[in-house]
Coordinates of C-alpha atoms in Angstrom, one line a residue:
E1 CA 191.9 371.3 148.0
V2 CA 190.3 369.8 144.4
Q3 CA 192.4 367.4 143.3
F4 CA 192.1 364.6 140.2
V5 CA 194.2 361.9 139.4
E6 CA 194.0 359.9 136.2
S7 CA 195.2 356.2 135.7
G8 CA 195.1 353.2 133.0
G9 CA 196.4 355.1 130.2
G10 CA 198.9 352.7 127.9
L11 CA 199.9 351.6 124.6
V12 CA 197.6 349.4 123.0
Q13 CA 196.7 348.4 119.1
A14 CA 194.5 350.1 116.5
G15 CA 190.8 348.7 117.9
G16 CA 191.9 347.7 121.2
S17 CA 190.2 349.5 124.1
L18 CA 191.3 351.1 127.4
R19 CA 189.8 352.6 130.4
L20 CA 190.5 355.9 131.9
S21 CA 190.3 356.5 135.5
C22 CA 189.8 359.4 137.4
A23 CA 190.0 360.0 141.0
A24 CA 188.2 363.2 142.0
S25 CA 189.1 364.5 145.5
G26 CA 187.7 368.2 147.4
F27 CA 185.3 368.0 144.2
T28 CA 181.7 369.1 144.1
Y29 CA 179.8 367.8 141.5
D30 CA 177.0 370.3 141.8
D31 CA 179.1 373.1 141.1
Y32 CA 181.4 371.9 138.1
S33 CA 181.1 369.9 135.1
I34 CA 183.3 367.1 134.8
G35 CA 185.3 365.5 131.5
W36 CA 188.1 364.8 129.7
F37 CA 190.0 366.2 127.1
R38 CA 193.3 365.2 125.0
Q39 CA 196.3 367.3 124.1
A40 CA 198.7 365.6 121.7
P41 CA 201.7 367.3 120.5
G42 CA 201.3 369.9 117.7
K43 CA 197.4 369.8 118.0
E44 CA 194.7 371.8 119.7
R45 CA 193.3 370.4 122.8
E46 CA 190.3 368.5 122.6
G47 CA 187.6 368.3 125.1
V48 CA 186.5 364.7 124.5
S49 CA 183.8 364.5 126.7
C50 CA 181.8 365.5 129.6
I51 CA 179.2 364.9 132.2
G52 CA 176.9 368.1 132.6
S53 CA 176.5 369.4 136.4
R54 CA 173.1 370.2 135.9
D55 CA 171.5 367.6 133.8
R56 CA 174.0 364.8 134.3
R57 CA 173.8 364.3 130.6
T58 CA 176.9 362.9 128.8
Y59 CA 178.5 365.2 125.8
Y60 CA 180.8 363.9 123.5
A61 CA 183.2 365.2 120.4
D62 CA 182.1 364.1 116.8
S63 CA 185.8 362.3 116.7
V64 CA 185.1 360.0 119.3
K65 CA 181.2 360.0 119.3
G66 CA 180.1 356.0 119.4
R67 CA 183.2 354.5 120.7
F68 CA 183.8 356.2 123.8
T69 CA 181.9 356.2 126.9
I70 CA 182.1 358.3 129.7
S71 CA 180.5 357.7 133.2
S72 CA 180.8 358.4 137.0
D73 CA 180.9 356.8 140.0
N74 CA 180.2 359.2 142.3
A75 CA 180.0 357.0 145.5
K76 CA 183.7 356.2 144.7
N77 CA 184.0 360.0 143.3
T78 CA 185.6 358.6 140.1
V79 CA 184.9 359.3 136.6
Y80 CA 186.0 357.1 134.3
L81 CA 186.5 356.9 130.0
Q82 CA 185.9 353.9 128.3
M83 CA 187.5 353.7 125.2
D84 CA 186.9 351.6 122.7
G85 CA 187.7 350.9 119.0
L86 CA 190.9 353.2 119.3
K87 CA 192.6 354.9 116.8
P88 CA 196.6 356.1 116.2
E89 CA 194.8 359.5 115.8
D90 CA 193.3 359.0 119.1
T91 CA 197.2 358.9 120.5
A92 CA 197.2 362.0 123.1
A93 CA 197.7 362.7 127.0
Y94 CA 194.6 362.4 128.0
Y95 CA 193.4 364.6 131.4
C96 CA 190.8 364.7 134.0
A97 CA 188.9 368.3 133.8
A98 CA 186.2 370.1 135.9
D99 CA 184.8 373.1 134.4
R100 CA 181.6 375.4 133.9
V101 CA 181.0 374.9 130.2
C102 CA 180.0 371.3 129.0
G103 CA 177.6 370.9 126.6
Y104 CA 176.0 372.4 123.1
Y105 CA 176.2 376.2 123.0
A106 CA 174.5 377.2 120.3
G107 CA 174.8 373.9 118.6
V108 CA 178.3 373.5 118.6
Y109 CA 179.6 371.3 121.6
Y110 CA 181.9 372.5 123.8
F111 CA 183.9 371.1 127.1
G112 CA 185.5 374.0 128.5
L113 CA 186.0 377.9 127.0
V114 CA 188.4 377.9 123.7
G115 CA 191.6 379.6 124.6
Y116 CA 191.1 379.2 128.4
D117 CA 192.4 376.6 131.0
Y118 CA 189.9 374.6 132.8
D119 CA 189.0 375.1 136.0
Y120 CA 190.5 372.5 137.5
R121 CA 192.4 370.0 135.7
G122 CA 194.7 366.4 136.7
Q123 CA 198.4 366.0 135.7
G124 CA 197.3 363.5 132.8
T125 CA 197.6 360.0 131.5
Q126 CA 199.2 359.1 127.8
V127 CA 197.1 357.0 125.3
T128 CA 199.1 355.6 122.4
V129 CA 198.0 354.0 119.8
S130 CA 199.6 352.1 117.0
S131 CA 199.0 351.0 113.7

C-alpha cells in the first residue's frame, strides 16, 4: 500500500521560509513521478513542483520558480519542498502526490492531469503566510 505522510507546514511571515517533508512508503520511484500540489479555498488545484520518474529532472510552476526547490532522498524515501521568499498567495494546503504526468507537454508544465485526481496523494499539510 502506498502511503505519503507530509510534515513541516505552519504559519510564517511573508518573506520567510518553510521546508515540507513527505515520507513515502510502498512507492516505486521508477513507475511514478513524485511532487507537490497545493489547494487553497476557492481556488483551483495547482501542481507546484515534481521530479520526473525517468529523467529525474525537476519541474516547477511559474508561480514558484526561483523560490521553491524540490529534492528527494531515495535512501530515506523522502521528498522535500524548500520554500523560500514565501508570499501570502502561497497560503494553501500542500499535498505530496505521485502521478505519471510530470513535465512539459506542448510547452505547458503539468503535474497531474487537469480534472483528474493524482494516482496517489497524502493527507496534506497547511501552510499559512501572513502579510
